[in-house]
mmCIF file of C-alpha atoms and ligand atoms in Angstrom:
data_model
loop_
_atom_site.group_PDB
_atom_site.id
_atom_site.type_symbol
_atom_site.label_atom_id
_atom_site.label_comp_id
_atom_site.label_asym_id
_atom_site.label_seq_id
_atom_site.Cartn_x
_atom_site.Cartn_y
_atom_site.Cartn_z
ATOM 1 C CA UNK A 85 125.103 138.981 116.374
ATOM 2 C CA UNK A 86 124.285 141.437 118.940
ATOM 3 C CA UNK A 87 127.540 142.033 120.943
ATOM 4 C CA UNK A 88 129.330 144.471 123.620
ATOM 5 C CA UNK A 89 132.805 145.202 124.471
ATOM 6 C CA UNK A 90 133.257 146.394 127.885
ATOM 7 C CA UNK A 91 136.440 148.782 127.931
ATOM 8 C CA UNK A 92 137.641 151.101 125.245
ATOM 9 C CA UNK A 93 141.007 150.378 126.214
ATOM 10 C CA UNK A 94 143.493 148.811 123.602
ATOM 11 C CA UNK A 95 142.239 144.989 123.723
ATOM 12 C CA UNK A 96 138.692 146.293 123.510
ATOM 13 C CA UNK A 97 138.996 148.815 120.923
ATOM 14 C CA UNK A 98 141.022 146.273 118.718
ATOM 15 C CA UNK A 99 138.195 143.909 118.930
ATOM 16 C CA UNK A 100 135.241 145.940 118.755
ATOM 17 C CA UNK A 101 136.102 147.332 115.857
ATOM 18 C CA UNK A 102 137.071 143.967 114.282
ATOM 19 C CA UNK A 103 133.785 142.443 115.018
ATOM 20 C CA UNK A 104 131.973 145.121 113.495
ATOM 21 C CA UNK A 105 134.349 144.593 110.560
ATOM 22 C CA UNK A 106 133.090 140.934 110.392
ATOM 23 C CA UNK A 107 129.602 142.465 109.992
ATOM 24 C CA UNK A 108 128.231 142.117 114.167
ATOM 25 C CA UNK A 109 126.820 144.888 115.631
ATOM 26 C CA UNK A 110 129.298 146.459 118.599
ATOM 27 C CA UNK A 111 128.326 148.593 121.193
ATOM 28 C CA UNK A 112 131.720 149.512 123.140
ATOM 29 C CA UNK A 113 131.339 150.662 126.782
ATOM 30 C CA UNK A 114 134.104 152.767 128.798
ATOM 31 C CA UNK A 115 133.469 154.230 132.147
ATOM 32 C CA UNK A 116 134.979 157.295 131.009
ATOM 33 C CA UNK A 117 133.489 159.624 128.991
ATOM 34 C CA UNK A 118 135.897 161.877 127.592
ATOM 35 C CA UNK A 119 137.328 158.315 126.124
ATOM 36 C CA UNK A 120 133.520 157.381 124.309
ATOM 37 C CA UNK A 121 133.126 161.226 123.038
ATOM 38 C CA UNK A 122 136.313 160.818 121.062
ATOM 39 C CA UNK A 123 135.813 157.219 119.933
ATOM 40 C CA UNK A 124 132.373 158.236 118.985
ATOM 41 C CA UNK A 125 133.722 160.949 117.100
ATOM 42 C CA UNK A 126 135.997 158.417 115.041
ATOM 43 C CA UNK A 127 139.224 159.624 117.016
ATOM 44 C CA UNK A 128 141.443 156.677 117.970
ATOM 45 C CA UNK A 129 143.275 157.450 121.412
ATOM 46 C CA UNK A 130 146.544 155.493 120.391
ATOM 47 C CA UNK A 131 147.809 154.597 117.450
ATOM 48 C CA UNK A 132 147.685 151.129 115.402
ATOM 49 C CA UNK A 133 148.046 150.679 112.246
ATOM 50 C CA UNK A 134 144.397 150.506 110.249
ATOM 51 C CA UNK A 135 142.501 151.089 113.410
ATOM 52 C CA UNK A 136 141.120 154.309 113.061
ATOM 53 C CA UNK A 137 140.394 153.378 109.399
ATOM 54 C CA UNK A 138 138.348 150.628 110.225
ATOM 55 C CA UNK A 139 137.077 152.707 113.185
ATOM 56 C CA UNK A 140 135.594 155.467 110.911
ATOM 57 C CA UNK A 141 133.997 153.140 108.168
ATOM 58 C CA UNK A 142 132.445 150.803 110.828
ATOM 59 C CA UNK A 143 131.282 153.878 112.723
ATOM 60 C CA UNK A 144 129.600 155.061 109.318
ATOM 61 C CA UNK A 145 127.874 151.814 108.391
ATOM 62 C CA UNK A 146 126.638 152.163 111.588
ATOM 63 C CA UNK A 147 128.329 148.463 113.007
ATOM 64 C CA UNK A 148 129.760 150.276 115.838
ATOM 65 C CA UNK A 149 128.480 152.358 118.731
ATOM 66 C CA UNK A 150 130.393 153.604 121.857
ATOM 67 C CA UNK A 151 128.537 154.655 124.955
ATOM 68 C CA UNK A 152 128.980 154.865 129.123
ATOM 69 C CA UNK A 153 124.978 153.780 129.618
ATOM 70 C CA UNK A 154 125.348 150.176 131.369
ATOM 71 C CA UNK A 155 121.786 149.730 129.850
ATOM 72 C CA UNK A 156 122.530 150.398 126.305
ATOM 73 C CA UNK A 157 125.604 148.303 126.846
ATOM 74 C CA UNK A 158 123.934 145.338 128.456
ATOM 75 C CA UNK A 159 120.542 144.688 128.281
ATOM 76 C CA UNK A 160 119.758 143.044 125.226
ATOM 77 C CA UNK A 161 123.115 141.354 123.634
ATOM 78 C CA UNK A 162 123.741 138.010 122.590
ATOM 79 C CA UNK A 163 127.049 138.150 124.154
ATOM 80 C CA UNK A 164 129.562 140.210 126.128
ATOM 81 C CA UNK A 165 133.066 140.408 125.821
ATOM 82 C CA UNK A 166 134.708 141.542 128.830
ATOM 83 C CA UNK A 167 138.254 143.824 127.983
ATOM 84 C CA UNK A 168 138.949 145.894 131.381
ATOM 85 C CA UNK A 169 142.183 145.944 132.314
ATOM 86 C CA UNK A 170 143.766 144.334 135.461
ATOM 87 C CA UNK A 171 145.679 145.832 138.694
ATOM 88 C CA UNK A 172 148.791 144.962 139.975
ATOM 89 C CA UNK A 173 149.052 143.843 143.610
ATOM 90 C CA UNK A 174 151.334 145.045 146.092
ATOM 91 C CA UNK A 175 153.123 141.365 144.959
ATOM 92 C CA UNK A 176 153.213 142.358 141.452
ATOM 93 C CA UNK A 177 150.588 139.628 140.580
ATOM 94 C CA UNK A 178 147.677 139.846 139.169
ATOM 95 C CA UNK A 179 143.985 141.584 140.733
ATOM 96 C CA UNK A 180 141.124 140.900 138.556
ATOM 97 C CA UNK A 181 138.944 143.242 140.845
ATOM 98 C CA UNK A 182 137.877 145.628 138.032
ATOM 99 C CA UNK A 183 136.540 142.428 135.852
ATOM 100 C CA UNK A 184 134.096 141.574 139.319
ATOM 101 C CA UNK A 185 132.646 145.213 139.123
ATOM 102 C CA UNK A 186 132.383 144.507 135.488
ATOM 103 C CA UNK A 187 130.164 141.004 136.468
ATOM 104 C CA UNK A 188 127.661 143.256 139.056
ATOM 105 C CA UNK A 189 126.703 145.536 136.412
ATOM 106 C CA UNK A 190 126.194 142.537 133.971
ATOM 107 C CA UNK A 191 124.337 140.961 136.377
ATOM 108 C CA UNK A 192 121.990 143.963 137.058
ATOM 109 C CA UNK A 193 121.304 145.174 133.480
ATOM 110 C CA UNK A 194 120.762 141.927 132.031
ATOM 111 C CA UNK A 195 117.329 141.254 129.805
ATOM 112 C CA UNK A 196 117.929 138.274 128.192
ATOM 113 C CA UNK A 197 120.389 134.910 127.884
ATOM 114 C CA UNK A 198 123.687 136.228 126.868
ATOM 115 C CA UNK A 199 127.569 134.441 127.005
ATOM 116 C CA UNK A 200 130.106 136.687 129.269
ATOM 117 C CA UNK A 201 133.511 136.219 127.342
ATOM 118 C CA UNK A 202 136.347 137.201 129.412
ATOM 119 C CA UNK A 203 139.254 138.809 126.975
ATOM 120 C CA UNK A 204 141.446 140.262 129.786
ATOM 121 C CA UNK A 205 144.267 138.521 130.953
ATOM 122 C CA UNK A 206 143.301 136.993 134.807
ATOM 123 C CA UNK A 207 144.471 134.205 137.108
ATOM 124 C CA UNK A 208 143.131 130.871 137.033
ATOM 125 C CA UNK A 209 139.883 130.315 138.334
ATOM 126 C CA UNK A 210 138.614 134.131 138.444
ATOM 127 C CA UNK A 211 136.190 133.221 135.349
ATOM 128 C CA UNK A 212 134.208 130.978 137.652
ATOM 129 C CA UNK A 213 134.119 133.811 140.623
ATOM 130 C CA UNK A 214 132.857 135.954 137.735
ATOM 131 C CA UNK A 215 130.040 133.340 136.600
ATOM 132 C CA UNK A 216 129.337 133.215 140.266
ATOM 133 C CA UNK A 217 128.731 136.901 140.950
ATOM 134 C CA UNK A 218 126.628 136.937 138.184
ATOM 135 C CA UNK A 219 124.499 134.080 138.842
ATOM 136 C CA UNK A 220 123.850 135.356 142.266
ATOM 137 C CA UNK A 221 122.637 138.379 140.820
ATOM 138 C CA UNK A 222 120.493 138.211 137.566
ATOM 139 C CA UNK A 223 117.337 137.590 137.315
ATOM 140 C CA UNK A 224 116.275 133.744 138.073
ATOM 141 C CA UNK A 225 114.635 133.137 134.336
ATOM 142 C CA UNK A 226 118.057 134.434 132.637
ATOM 143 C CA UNK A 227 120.752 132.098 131.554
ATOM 144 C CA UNK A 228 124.613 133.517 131.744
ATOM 145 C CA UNK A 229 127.303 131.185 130.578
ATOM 146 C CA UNK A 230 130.725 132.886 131.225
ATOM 147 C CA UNK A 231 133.338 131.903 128.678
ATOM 148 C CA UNK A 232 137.134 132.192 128.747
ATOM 149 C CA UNK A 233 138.565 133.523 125.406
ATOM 150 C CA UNK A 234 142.294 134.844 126.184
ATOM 151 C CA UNK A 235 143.546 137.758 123.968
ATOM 152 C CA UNK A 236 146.764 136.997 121.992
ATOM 153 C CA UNK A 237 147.068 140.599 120.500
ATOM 154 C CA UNK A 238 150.363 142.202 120.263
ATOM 155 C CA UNK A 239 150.652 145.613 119.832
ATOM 156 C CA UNK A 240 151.725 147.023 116.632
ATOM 157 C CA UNK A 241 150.194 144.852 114.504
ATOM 158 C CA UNK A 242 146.839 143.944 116.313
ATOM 159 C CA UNK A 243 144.784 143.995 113.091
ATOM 160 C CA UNK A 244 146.632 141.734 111.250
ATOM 161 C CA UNK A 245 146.683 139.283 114.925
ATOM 162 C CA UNK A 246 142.975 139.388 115.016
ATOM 163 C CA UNK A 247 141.958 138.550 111.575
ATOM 164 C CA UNK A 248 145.095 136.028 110.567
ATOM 165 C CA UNK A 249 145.955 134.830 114.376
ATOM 166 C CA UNK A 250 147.211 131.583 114.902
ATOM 167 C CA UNK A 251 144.781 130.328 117.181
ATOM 168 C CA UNK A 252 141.195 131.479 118.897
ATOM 169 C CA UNK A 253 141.247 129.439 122.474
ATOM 170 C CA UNK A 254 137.664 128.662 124.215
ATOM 171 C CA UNK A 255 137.683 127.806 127.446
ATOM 172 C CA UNK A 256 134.233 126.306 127.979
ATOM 173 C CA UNK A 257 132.340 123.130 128.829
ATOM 174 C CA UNK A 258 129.042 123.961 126.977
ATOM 175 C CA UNK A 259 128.945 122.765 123.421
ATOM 176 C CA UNK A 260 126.127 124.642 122.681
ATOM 177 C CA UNK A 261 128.102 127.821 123.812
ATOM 178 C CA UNK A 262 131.308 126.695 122.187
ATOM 179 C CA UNK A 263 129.131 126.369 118.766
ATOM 180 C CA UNK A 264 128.022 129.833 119.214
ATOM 181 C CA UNK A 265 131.353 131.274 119.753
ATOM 182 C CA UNK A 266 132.334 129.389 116.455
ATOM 183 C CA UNK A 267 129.363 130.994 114.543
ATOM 184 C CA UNK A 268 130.711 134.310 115.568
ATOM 185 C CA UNK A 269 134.662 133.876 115.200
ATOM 186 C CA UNK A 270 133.988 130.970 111.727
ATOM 187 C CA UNK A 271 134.281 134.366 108.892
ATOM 188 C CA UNK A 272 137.960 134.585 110.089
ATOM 189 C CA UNK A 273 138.698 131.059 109.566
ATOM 190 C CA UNK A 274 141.111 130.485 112.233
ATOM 191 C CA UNK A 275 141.557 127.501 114.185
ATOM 192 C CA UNK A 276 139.668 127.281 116.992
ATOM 193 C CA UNK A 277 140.745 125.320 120.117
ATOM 194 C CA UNK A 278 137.836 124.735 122.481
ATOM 195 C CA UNK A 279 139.248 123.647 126.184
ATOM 196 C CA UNK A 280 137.504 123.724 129.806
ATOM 197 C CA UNK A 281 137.541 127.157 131.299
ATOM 198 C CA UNK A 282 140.728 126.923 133.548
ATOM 199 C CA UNK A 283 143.078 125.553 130.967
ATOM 200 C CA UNK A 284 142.201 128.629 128.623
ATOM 201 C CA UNK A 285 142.937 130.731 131.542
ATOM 202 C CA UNK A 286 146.252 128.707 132.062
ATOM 203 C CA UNK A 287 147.242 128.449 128.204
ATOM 204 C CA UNK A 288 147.736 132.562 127.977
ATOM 205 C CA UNK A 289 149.731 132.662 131.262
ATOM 206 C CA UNK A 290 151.789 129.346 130.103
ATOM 207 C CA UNK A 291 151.890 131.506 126.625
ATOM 208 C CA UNK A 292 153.466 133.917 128.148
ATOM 209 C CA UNK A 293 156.036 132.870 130.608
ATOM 210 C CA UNK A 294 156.895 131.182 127.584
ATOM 211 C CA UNK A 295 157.546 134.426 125.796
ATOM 212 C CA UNK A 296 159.253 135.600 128.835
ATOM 213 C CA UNK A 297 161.627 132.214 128.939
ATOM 214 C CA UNK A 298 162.405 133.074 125.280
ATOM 215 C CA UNK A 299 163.102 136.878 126.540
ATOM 216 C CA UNK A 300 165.461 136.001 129.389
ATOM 217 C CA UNK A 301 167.536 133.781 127.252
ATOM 218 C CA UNK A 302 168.030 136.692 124.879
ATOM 219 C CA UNK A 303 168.513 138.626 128.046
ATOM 220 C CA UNK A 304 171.889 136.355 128.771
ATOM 221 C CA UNK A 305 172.609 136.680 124.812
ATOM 222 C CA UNK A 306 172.764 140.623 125.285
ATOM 223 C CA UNK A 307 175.001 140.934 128.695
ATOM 224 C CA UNK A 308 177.546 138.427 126.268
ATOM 225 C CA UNK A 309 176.681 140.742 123.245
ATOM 226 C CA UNK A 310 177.966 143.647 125.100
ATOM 227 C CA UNK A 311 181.157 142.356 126.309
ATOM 228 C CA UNK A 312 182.341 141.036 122.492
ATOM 229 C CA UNK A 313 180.992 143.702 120.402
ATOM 230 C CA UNK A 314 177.901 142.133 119.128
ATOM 231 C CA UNK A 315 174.653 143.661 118.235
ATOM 232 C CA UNK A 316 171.685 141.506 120.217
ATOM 233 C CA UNK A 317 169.370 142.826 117.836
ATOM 234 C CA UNK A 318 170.901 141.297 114.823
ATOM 235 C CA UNK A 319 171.172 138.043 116.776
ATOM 236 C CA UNK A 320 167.859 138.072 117.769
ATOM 237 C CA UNK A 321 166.764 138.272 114.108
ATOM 238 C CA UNK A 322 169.479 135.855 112.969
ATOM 239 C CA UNK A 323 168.492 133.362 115.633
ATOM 240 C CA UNK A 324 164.747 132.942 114.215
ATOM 241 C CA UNK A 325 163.091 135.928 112.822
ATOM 242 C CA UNK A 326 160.460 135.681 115.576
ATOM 243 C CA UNK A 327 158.429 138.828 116.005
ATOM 244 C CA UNK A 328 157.426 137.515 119.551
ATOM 245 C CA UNK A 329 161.089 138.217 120.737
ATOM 246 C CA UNK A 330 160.302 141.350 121.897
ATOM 247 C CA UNK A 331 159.617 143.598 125.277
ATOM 248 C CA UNK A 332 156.549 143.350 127.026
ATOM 249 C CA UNK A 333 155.884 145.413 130.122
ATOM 250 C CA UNK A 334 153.202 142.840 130.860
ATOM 251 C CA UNK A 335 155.221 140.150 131.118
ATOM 252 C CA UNK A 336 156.522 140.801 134.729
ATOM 253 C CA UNK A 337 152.826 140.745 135.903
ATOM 254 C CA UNK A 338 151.763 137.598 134.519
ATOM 255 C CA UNK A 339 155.204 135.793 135.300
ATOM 256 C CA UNK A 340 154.726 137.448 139.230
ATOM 257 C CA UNK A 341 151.374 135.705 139.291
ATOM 258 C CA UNK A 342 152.417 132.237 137.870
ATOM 259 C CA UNK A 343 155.155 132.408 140.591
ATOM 260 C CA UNK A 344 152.309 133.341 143.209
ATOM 261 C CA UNK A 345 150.525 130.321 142.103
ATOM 262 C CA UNK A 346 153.311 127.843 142.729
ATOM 263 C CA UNK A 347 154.186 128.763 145.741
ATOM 264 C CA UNK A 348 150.681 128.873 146.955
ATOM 265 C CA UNK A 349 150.486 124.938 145.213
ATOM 266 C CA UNK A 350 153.503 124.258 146.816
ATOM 267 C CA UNK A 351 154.352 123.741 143.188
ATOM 268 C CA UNK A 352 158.363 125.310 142.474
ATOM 269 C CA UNK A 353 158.941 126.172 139.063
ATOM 270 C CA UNK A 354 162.910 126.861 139.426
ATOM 271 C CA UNK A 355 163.118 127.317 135.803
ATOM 272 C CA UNK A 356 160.286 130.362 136.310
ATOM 273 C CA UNK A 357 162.045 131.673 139.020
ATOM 274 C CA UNK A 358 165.632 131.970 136.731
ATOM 275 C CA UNK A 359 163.416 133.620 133.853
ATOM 276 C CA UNK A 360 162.360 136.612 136.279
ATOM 277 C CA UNK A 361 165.652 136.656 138.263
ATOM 278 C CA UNK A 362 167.308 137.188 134.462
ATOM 279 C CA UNK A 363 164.753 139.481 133.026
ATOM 280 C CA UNK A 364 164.801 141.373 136.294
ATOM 281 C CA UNK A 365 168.411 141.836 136.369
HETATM 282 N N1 LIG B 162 147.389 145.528 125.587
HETATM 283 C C1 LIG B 162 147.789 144.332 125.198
HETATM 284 O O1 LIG B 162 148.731 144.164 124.412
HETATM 285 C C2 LIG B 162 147.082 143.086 125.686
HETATM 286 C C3 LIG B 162 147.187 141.911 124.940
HETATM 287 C C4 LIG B 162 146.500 140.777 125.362
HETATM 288 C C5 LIG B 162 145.743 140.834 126.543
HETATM 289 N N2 LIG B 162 145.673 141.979 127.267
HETATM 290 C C6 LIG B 162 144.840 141.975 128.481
HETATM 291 O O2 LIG B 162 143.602 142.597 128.180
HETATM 292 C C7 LIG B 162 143.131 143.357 129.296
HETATM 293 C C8 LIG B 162 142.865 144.799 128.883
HETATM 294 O O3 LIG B 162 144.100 145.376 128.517
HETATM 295 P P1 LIG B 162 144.171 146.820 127.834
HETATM 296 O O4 LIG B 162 145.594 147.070 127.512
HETATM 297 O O5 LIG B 162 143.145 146.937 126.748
HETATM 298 O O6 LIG B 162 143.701 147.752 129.087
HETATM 299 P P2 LIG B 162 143.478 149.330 129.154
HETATM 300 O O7 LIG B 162 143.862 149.742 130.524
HETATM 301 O O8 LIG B 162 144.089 149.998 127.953
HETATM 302 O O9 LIG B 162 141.900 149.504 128.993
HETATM 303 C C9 LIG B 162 140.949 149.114 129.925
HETATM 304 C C10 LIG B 162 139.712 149.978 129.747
HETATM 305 O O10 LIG B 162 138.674 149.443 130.577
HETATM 306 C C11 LIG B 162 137.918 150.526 131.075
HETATM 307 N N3 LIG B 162 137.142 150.077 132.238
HETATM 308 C C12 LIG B 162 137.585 149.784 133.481
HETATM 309 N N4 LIG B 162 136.553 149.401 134.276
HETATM 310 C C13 LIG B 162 135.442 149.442 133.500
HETATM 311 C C14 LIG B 162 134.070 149.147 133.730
HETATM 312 N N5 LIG B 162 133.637 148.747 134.928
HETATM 313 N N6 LIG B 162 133.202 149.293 132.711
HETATM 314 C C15 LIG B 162 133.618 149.724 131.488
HETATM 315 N N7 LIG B 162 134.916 150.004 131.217
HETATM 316 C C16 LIG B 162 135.813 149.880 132.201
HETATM 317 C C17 LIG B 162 138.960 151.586 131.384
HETATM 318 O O11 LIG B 162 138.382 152.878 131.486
HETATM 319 C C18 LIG B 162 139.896 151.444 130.183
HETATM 320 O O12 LIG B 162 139.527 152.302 129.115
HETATM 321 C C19 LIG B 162 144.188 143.188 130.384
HETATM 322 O O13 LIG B 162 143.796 142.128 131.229
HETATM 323 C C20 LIG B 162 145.438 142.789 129.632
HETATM 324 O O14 LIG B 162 146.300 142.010 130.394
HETATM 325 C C21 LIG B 162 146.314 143.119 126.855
#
């Protein structure tokens, strides 16, 4: 399949390169240059264990492409996975407002059918805003189907996540689109758990306060740690040899905009509130 990756960031690189692995052809697209010259070049910008091996030989058999030229990038794929990254409000939740940019230009380059996946991380119910930017903007004969496909990658071993995850979630409510998305992801042979739109939205926030519960309890573990001469690292391993038990800097965001959402539902979630007291303090 014809596909693009918008944003050479980490979640982008990470998956264009491992769908040009699984044999589709990538074009990546970055707003900044200096980023596309060196990616082009077969430089990685970060390191990740096997990327810039898998960079360089998909870059060679000529799977993979990086550019900056929206047309290049847009106007003839099958589909288009959207990896930009998000802003923090002055709240500390979450502002999607680089992924709407992301929809205009879509929207304006667009030649033919194509299904908008939406890999960054964003609040429930900004995937429909997106499909509704673009449908007010593409051309009337064109079909856009916006798709939400959450990224579980961690970092440090986001190779090995993306070709034996646990789970691919699709969050849409066209079966034709959902079989598409199937075609594309089947080589891995991962489970694939096809949903509406705003529960795969909700599923990687849930998935992570869930991590973050998990971190404030080890959190508490650690303070107690301290005071009897224990190592919380050695408990941590001892209590389930769980590589998710870890530190996340994103964590705070996505927890911040969860709590956002209750309170805006009227909605408490006490036990939320405890996790980012803890993991504050
Ligand atoms: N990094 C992780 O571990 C991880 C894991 C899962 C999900 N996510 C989510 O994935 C998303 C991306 O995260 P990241 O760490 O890859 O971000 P990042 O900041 O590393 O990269 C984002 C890239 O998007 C580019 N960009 C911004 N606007 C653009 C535009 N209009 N057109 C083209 N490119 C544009 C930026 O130049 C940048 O290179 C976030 O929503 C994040 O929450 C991240």
């Amino acid at each position: 399949m014809k596909v693009t990756v918008v944003g050479a960031g980490y979640v982008g690189l990470v998956t264009s390169v491992c769908l040009a692995e699984l044999g589709h052809l990538v074009t990546c697209i970055d707003i900044q240059q200096e980023k596309i010259d060196l990616l082009q070049s077969g430089q990685c910008l970060f390191h990740e264990p096997g990327l810039e091996a898998l960079l360089e030989k998909n870059l060679n058999e000529k799977r993979l492409s990086f550019t900056s030229n929206p047309h290049d990038a847009y106007s003839k794929k099958d589909i288009i996975f959207i990896a930009v990254g998000t802003q923090e409000k002055h709240d500390g939740s979450v502002d999607p407002k680089y992924l709407y940019v992301v929809a205009h230009t879509i929207a304006h380059y667009i030649e033919q059918d194509v299904i908008v996946c939406t890999k960054s991380t964003v609040p429930v119910g900004t995937n429909e805003i997106i499909q509704q930017i673009i449908d007010s903007r593409k051309p009337p004969n064109l079909q856009v189907e916006v798709v939400a496909n959450p990224d579980f990658l961690r970092e440090g071993s986001a190779i090995i996540d993306f070709f034996h995850g646990d789970r691919i979630v699709i969050g849409t409510s066209n079966p034709k689109v959902a079989a598409i998305l199937n075609e594309l992801y089947l080589p891995l042979q991962i489970p694939i758990f096809k949903t509406d739109i705003r529960s795969a939205e909700m599923i990687k926030y849930a998935f992570n306060a869930f991590l973050a519960t998990k971190m404030s309890f080890l959190n508490e573990m650690a303070r107690i740690c301290e005071n009897v001469g224990a190592n919380i690292e050695e408990v941590a391993y001892g209590i389930g040899h769980n590589k998710k038990i870890g530190y996340d800097s994103r964590f705070p965001m996505e927890t911040k905009t969860l709590a956002q959402l209750s309170s805006l539902l009227n909605e408490p979630l006490p036990l939320l509130e405890a996790v980012i007291q803890v993991n504050n303090r």
